[in-house]
Coordinates of C-alpha atoms in Angstrom, one line a residue:
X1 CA 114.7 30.6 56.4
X2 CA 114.3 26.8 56.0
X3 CA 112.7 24.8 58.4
X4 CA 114.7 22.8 61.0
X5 CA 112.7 20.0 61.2
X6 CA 113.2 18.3 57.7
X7 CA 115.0 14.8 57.4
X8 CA 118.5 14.7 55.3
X9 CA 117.1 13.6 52.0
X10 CA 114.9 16.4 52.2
X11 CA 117.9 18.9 52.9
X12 CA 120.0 17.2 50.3
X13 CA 117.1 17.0 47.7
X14 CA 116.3 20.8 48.1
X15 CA 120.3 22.4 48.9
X16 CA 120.8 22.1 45.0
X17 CA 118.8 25.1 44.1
X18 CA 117.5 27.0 47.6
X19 CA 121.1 29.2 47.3
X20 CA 119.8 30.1 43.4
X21 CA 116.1 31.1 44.9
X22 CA 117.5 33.1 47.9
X23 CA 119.8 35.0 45.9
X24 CA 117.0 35.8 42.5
X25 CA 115.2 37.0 44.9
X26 CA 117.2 39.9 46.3
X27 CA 117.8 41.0 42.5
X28 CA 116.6 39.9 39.2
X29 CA 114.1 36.8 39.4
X30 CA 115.7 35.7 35.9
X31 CA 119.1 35.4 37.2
X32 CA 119.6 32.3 38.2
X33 CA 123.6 32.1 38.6
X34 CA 124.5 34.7 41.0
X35 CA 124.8 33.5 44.2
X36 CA 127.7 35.9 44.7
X37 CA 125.4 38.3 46.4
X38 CA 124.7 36.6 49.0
X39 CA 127.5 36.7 50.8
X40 CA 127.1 40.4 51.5
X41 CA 123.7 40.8 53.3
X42 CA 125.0 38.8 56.5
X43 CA 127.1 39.2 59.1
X44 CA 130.5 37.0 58.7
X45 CA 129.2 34.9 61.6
X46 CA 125.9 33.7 59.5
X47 CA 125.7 30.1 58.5
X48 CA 123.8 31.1 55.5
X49 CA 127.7 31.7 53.7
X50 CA 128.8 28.6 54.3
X51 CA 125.1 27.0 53.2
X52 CA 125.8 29.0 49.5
X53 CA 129.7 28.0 49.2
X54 CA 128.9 24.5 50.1
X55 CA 125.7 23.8 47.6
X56 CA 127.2 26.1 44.8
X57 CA 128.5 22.9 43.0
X58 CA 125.4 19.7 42.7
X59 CA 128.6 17.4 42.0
X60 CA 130.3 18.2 45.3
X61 CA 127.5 17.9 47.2
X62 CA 126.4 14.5 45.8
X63 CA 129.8 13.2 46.4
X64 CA 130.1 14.5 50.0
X65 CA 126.5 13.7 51.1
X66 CA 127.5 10.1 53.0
X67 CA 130.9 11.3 54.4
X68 CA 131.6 12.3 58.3
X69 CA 132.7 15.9 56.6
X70 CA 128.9 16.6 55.2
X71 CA 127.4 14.7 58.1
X72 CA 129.7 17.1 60.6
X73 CA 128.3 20.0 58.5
X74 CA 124.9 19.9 58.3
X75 CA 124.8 19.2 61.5
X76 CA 126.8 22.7 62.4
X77 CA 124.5 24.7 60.4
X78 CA 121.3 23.1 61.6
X79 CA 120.2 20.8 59.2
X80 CA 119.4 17.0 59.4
X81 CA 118.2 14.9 61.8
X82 CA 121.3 15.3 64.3
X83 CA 121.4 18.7 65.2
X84 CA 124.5 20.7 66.9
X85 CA 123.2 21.3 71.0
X86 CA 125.2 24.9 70.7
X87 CA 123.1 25.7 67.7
X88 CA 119.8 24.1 68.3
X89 CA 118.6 26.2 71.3
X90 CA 116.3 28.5 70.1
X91 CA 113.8 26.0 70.8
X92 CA 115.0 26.1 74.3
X93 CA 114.8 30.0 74.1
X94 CA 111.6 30.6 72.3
X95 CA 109.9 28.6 75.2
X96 CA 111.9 30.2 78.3
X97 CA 111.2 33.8 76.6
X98 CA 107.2 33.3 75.7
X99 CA 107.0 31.8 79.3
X100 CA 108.7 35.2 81.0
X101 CA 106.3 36.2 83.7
X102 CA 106.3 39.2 86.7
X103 CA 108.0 37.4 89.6
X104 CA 105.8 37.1 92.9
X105 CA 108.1 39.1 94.5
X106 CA 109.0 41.9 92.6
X107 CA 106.3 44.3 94.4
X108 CA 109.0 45.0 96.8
X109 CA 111.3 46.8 94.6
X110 CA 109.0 49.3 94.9
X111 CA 109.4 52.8 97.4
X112 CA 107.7 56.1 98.1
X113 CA 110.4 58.4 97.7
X114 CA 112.5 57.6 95.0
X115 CA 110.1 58.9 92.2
X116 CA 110.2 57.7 88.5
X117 CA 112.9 55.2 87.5
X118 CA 114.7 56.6 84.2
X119 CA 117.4 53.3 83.9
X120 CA 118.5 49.9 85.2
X121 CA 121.7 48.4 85.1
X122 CA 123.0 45.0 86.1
X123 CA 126.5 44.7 86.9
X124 CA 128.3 42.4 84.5
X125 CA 127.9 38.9 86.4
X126 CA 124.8 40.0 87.3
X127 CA 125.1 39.9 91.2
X128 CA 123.1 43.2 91.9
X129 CA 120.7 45.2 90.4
X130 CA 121.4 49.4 90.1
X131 CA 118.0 51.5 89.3
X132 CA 118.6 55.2 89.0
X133 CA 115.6 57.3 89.9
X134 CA 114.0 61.1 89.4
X135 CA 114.4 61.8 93.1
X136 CA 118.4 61.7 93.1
X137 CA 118.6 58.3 94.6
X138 CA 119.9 54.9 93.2
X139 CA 118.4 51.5 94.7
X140 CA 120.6 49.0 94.9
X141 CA 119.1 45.1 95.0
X142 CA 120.1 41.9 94.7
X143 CA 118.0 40.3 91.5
X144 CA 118.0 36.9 92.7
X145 CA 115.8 37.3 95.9
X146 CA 114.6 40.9 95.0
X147 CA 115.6 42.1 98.3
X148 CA 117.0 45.4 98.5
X149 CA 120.7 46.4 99.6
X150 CA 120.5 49.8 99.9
X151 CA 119.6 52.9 99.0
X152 CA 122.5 55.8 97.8
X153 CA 120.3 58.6 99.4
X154 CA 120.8 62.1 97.7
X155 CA 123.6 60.3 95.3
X156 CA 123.0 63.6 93.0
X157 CA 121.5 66.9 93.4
X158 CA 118.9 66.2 90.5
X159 CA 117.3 63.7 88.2
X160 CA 119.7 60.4 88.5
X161 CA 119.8 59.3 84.1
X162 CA 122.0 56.6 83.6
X163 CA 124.2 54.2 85.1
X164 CA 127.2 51.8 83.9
X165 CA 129.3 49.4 85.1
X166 CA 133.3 50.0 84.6
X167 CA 133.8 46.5 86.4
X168 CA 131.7 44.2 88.9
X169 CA 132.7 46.8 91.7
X170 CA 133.2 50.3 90.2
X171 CA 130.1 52.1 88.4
X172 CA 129.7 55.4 87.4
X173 CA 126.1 57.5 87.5
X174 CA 125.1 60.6 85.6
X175 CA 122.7 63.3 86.1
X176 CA 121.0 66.6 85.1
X177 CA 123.3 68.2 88.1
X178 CA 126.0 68.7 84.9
X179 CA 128.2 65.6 86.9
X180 CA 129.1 62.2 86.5
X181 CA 130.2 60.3 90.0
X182 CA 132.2 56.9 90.7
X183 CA 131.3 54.4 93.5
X184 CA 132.6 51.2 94.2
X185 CA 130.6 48.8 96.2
X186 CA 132.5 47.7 98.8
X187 CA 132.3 51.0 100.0
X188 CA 129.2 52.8 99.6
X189 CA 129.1 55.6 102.2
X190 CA 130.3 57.7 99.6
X191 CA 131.5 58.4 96.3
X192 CA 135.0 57.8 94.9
X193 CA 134.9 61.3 93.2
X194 CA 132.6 63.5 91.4
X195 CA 133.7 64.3 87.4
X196 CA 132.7 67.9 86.5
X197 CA 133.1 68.8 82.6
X198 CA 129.8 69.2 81.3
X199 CA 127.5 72.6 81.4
X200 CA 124.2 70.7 81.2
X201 CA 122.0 68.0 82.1
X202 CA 124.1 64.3 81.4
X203 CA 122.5 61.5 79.8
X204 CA 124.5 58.8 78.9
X205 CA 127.9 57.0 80.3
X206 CA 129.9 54.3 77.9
X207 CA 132.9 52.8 78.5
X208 CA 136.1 52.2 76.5
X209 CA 137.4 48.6 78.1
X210 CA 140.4 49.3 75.8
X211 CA 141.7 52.4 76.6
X212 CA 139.9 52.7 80.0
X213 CA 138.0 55.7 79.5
X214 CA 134.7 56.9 80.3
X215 CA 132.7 58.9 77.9
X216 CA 129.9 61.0 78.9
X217 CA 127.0 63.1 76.5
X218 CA 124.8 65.4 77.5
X219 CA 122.2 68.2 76.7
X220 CA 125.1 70.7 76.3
X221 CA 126.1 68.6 72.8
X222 CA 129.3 67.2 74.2
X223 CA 131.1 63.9 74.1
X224 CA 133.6 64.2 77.0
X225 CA 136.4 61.5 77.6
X226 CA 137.4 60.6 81.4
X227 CA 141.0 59.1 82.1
X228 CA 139.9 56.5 84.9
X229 CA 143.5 55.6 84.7
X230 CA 144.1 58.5 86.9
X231 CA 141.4 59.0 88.8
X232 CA 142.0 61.0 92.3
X233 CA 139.6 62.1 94.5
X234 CA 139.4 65.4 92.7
X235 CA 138.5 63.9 89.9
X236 CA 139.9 62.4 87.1
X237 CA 142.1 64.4 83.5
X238 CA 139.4 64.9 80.9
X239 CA 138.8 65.8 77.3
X240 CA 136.2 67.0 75.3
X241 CA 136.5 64.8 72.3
X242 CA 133.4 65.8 69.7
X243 CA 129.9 68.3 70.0
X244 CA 127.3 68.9 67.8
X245 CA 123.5 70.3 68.6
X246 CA 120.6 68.3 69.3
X247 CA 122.4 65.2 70.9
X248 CA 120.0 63.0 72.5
X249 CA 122.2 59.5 72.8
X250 CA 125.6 57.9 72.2
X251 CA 126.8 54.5 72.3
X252 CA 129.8 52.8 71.6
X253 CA 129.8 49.4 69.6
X254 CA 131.4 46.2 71.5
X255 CA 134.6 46.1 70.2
X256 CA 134.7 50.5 70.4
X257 CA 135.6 50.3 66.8
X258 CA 132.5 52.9 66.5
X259 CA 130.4 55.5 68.3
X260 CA 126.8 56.4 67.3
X261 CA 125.5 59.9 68.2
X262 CA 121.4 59.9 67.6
X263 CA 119.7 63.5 67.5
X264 CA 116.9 64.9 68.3
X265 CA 116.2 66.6 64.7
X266 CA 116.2 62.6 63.6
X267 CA 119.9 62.6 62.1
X268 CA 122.5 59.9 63.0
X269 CA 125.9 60.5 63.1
X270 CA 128.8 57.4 63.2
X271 CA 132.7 58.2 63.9
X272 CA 133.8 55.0 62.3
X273 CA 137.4 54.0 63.2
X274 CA 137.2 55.5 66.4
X275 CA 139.9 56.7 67.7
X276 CA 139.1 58.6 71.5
X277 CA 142.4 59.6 72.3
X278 CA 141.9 62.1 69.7
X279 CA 139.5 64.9 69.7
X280 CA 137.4 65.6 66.6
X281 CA 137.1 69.5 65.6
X282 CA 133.8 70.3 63.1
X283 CA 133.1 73.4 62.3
X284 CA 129.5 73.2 60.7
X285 CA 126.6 71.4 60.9
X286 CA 124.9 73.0 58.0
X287 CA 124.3 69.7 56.5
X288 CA 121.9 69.0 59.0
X289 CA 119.6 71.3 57.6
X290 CA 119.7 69.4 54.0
X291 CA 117.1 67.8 52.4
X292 CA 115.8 63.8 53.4
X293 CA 116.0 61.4 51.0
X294 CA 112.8 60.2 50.2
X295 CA 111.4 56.8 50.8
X296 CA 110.5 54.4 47.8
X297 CA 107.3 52.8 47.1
X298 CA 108.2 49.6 48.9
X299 CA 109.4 50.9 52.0
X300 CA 113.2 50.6 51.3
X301 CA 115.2 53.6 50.8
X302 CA 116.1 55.0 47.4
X303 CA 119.1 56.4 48.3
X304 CA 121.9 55.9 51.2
X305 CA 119.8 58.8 53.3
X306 CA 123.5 60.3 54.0
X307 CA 122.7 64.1 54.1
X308 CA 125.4 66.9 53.4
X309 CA 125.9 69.0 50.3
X310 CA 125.5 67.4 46.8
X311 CA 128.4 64.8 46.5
X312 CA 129.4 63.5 42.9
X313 CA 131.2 60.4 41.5
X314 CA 132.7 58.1 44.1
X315 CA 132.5 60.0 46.8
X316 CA 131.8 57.9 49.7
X317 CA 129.2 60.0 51.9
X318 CA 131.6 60.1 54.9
X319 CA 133.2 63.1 55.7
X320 CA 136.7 62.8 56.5
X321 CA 138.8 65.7 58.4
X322 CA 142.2 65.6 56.6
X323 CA 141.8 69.8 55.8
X324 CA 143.2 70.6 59.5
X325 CA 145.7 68.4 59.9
X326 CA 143.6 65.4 62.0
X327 CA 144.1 61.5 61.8
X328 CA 141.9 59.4 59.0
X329 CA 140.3 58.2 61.8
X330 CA 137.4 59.7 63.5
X331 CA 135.4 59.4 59.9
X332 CA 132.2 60.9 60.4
X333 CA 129.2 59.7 58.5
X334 CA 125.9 61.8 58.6
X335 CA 122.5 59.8 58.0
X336 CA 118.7 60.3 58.2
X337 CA 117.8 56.5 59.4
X338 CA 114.8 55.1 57.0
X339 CA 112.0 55.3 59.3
X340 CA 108.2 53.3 57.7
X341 CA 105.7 55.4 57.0
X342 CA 107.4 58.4 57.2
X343 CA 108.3 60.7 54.3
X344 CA 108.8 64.2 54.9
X345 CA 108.0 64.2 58.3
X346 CA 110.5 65.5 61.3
X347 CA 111.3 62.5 63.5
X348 CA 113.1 62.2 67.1
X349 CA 115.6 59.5 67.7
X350 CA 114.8 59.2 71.8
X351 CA 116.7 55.9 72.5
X352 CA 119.7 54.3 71.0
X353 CA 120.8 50.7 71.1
X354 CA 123.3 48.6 69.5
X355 CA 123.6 44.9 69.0
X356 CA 125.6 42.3 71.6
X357 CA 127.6 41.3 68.6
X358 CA 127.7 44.8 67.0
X359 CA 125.6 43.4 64.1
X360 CA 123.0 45.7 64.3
X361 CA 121.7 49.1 65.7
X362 CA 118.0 49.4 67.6
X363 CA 116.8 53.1 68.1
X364 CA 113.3 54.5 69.1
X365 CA 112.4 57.2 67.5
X366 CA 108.9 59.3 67.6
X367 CA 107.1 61.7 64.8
X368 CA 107.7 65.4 65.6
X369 CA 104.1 65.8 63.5
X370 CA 101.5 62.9 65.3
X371 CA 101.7 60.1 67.8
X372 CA 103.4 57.8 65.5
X373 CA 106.0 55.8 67.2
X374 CA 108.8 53.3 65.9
X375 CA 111.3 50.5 66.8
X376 CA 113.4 49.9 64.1
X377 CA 116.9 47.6 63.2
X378 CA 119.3 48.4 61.4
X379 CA 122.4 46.3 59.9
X380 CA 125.4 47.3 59.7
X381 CA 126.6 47.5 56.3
X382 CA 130.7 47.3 56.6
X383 CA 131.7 45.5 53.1
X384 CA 130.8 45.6 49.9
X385 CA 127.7 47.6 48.7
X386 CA 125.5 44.5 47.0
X387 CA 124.7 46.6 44.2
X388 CA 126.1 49.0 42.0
X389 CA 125.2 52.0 44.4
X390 CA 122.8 55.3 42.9
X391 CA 124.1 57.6 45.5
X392 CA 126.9 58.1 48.7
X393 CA 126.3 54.3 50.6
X394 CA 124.5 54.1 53.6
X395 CA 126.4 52.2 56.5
X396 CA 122.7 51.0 58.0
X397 CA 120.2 49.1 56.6
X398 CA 117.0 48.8 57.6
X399 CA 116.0 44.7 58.3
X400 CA 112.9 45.1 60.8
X401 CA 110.5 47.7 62.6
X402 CA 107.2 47.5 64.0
X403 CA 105.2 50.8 65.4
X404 CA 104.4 50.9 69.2
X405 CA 101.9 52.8 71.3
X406 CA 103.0 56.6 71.9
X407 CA 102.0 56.3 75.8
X408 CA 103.5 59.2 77.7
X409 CA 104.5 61.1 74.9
X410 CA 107.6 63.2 75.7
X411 CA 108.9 60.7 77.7
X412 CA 112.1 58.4 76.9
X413 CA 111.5 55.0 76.7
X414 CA 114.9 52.8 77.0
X415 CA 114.7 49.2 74.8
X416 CA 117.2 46.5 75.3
X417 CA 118.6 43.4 73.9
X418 CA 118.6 40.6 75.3
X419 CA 122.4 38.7 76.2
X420 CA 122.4 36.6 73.0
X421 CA 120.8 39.3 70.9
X422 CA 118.1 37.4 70.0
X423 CA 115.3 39.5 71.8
X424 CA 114.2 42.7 72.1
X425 CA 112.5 44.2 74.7
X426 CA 110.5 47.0 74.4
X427 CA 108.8 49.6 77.0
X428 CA 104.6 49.2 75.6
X429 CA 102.2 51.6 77.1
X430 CA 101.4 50.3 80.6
X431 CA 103.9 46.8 80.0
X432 CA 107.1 45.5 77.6
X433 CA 106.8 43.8 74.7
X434 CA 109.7 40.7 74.1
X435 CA 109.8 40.8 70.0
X436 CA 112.1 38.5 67.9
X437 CA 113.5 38.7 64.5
X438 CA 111.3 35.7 63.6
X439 CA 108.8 33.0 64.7
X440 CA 111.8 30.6 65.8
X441 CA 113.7 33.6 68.2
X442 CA 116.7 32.8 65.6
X443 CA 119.5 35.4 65.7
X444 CA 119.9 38.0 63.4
X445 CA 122.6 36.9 61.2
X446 CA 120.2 34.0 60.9
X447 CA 117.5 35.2 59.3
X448 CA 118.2 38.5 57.2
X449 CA 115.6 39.5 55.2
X450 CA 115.8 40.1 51.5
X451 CA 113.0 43.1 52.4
X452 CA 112.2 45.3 55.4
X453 CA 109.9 42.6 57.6
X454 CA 108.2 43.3 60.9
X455 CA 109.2 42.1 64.2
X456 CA 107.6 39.4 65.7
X457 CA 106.3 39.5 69.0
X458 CA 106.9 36.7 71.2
X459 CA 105.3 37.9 74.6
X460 CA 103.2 41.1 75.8
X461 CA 103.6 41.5 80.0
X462 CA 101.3 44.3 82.1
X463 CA 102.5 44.9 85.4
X464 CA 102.8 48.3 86.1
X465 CA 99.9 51.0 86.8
X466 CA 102.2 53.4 84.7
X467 CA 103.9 54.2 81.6
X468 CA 107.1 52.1 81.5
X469 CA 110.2 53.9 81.1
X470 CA 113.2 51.7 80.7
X471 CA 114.0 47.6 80.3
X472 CA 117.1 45.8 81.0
X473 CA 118.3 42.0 80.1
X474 CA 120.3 40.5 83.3
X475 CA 123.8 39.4 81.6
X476 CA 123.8 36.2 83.4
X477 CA 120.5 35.0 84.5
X478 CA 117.0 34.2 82.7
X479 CA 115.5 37.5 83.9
X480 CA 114.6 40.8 83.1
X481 CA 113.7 44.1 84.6
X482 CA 111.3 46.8 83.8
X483 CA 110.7 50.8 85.7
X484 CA 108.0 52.9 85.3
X485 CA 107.1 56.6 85.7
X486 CA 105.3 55.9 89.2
X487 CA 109.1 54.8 90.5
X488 CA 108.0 50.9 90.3
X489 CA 110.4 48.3 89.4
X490 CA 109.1 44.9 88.2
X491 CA 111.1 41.4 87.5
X492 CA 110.6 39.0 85.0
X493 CA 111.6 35.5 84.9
X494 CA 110.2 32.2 83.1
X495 CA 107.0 30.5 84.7
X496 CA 107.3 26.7 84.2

């Protein structure tokens, strides 16, 4: 990325030819005219588009380069002396983030009884603070003064696993019981139903703001739909809408236009045009026993990684079920995510995460062979393939990783973004780590690289005398939270 702190006849001097450079380098470094690639490698939100449209003629720019319209411009897309306040702030960021310290206070989110903490979950305007714990309890507290509100004693009769917010009132928590349960928290002496479905241990809740359904996964391989529309205190109508083996996650991107299912054999799967009033019937999972596709010398992938049975000529690599008579939507896509350093080796995708903006998808995932552990990003690839493609095109594409310390192996360890999805947070050993796309805390569609780059990491923080477990950005505030395995929650907010 160019630098933000160059004067306009610097920009202006150098716009005539940075859009040629930017683009060779993706392909062929003697092409020198074919800027129309890159417009496919970002997001439609970058800046970097309008950059390439506007510098593609020298004769345009030259005549634009004293009027209000250019001035206005550069000024949008960060360059010059005068600087849009809405898109200038990473500065502001980068030094709030690297100053993120444990809060004073914090200690006294911590119990005796509750045992490990597995999740944490703000409500959505951030008012209070939901930890679910090993010993079937969820702590309430309010993040602002760290005092605690109370404690939902015996909420489950096992480990407590996740926890989401429908609303600022209503949540709903999972466990390895087999149940999901509602409370609302202006009245927390007891639940507002239990939701029985599932025959083993439940990991993960999303929800549909759309359609107002809950969806559940679990051990047992199902995705199970809950009508909250109807909700009694019996329970509420439910379906099961997909299964396969090895589930581990699932997540729904913002605008539920997908769902990601991540597996513990190191496939992904993505229903793409999701449709959830529907259920989606397969049969076989044979092609999750196929062969990877292996990595090429420089790290990216050779192929699109989908897996299946040999596909020829156009096909696309998704697999859609028109054969019994169900809807074009609910295409499923099968891939073995690119993972550095690993070849042949069996990996497990242990935590899944997708981008604020849906631009991207973060997953852990460990070897199955050593202690090698990864963080990876992946971008969504929705248009165009930018090249003439060798095989079935890959939806993801790998933009960043960096390997982390395999402390408490076995163990799930739940990264985050943060709010703007600038920031990642990641569980490290006995602390988090906040990492960035680049030096400057810039968002993704930002700074794309032309080839797989590390993350960088902005800040490492130690507080906790155990293995930390799971992270969580607050939605509202400058602050984040962090659980460990010895059941104690820390808080993080920016030391000035």
């Amino acid at each position: 990325m160019s630098s933000v702190h160059q004067s306009d006849s610097e920009e202006a001097d150098e716009s005539h030819d940075r859009p040629s450079r930017r683009v060779c380098d993706r392909d062929d470094p003697g092409l020198e005219d074919s800027d129309d690639e890159g417009n496919t490698r970002t997001p439609p939100q970058s800046s970097r588009e309008e950059n390439c449209t506007a510098t593609t003629d020298p004769g345009s720019v030259e005549s634009n380069s004293n009027s209000l319209f250019s001035w206005l411009h550069n000024r949008t897309i960060r360059r010059g002396l005068f600087v849009d306040p809405a898109r200038d702030n990473f500065r502001a960021m980068t030094n709030l983030y690297s100053s993120m310290s444990p809060a004073a206070d914090s200690v006294n989110l911590s119990t005796q009884t509750h045992g490990a903490v597995f999740n944490l979950e703000y409500s959505p305007d951030g008012s209070v603070l939901t930890v679910a714990c090993e010993q079937t309890e969820v702590l309430l507290f309010d993040p602002v003064s760290s005092k605690h509100i109370k404690t939902l004693v015996e909420a489950h009769e096992d480990c407590v696993n996740n926890i989401r917010f429908l609303d600022n009132r209503l949540f709903a928590t999972c466990s390895d019981d087999t149940t999901i349960a509602l409370w609302d928290l202006r009245k927390l002496n007891s639940k507002v139903c239990s939701l029985h479905g599932h025959a083993s241990w439940v990991k993960n809740i999303e929800y549909d703001t759309n359609t107002r359904l809950l969806v559940t996964s679990g051990f047992d391989g199902n995705v199970i739909t809950w009508d909250t529309n109807r909700v009694t205190e019996d329970g509420c109508p439910h379906k099961k809408f997909f299964h396969t083996r090895y589930l581990m996650r699932m997540r729904l991107t913002p605008d539920c236009s997908k769902m990601l299912i991540s597996t513990s054999s190191g496939y992904l799967l993505i229903l793409h045009d999701l449709d959830l009033t529907q259920s989606l019937e397969v049969g076989s999972y044979r092609m999750l026993r196929a062969r990877r596709t292996p990595l090429s010398s420089d790290g990216s992938a050779s192929g699109s990684r989908s897996t299946g049975a040999p596909r020829h000529g156009n096909d696309s690599g998704k697999i859609h079920p028109h054969r019994e008579g169900l809807s074009p939507r609910n295409s499923l896509e099968v891939l073995t995510p690119e993972i550095p350093g690993e070849r042949d080796r069996g990996n497990c995708i242990t935590s899944l995460q997708l981008h604020p903006k849906g631009w991207a998808a973060l997953i852990r995932c460990s070897s199955n062979m050593d202690d090698q552990e990864w963080t990876c990003v992946y971008e969504f690839q929705d248009g165009a393939p930018t090249r003439p493609p060798v095989s079935p095109r890959c939806s993801l594409r790998l933009t960043h990783y960096i390997e982390e310390a395999n402390v408490g192996r076995g163990y799930i360890k739940e990264l985050c973004f943060s709010p703007d999805g600038r920031l990642i947070c990641s569980p490290y050993g006995y602390g988090v780590r906040l990492l960035s796309f680049d030096e400057n805390c810039m968002e993704l569609s930002d700074c794309l690289p032309v080839q797989t780059s590390c993350l960088r990491e902005v800040r490492s923080i130690y507080s906790h005398s155990d293995v930390v477990l799971t992270t969580k950005f607050s939605p509202t505030h400058c602050q984040l939270a962090s659980g460990c395995l010895s059941g104690r929650v820390s808080l993080y907010q920016p030391r000035f």
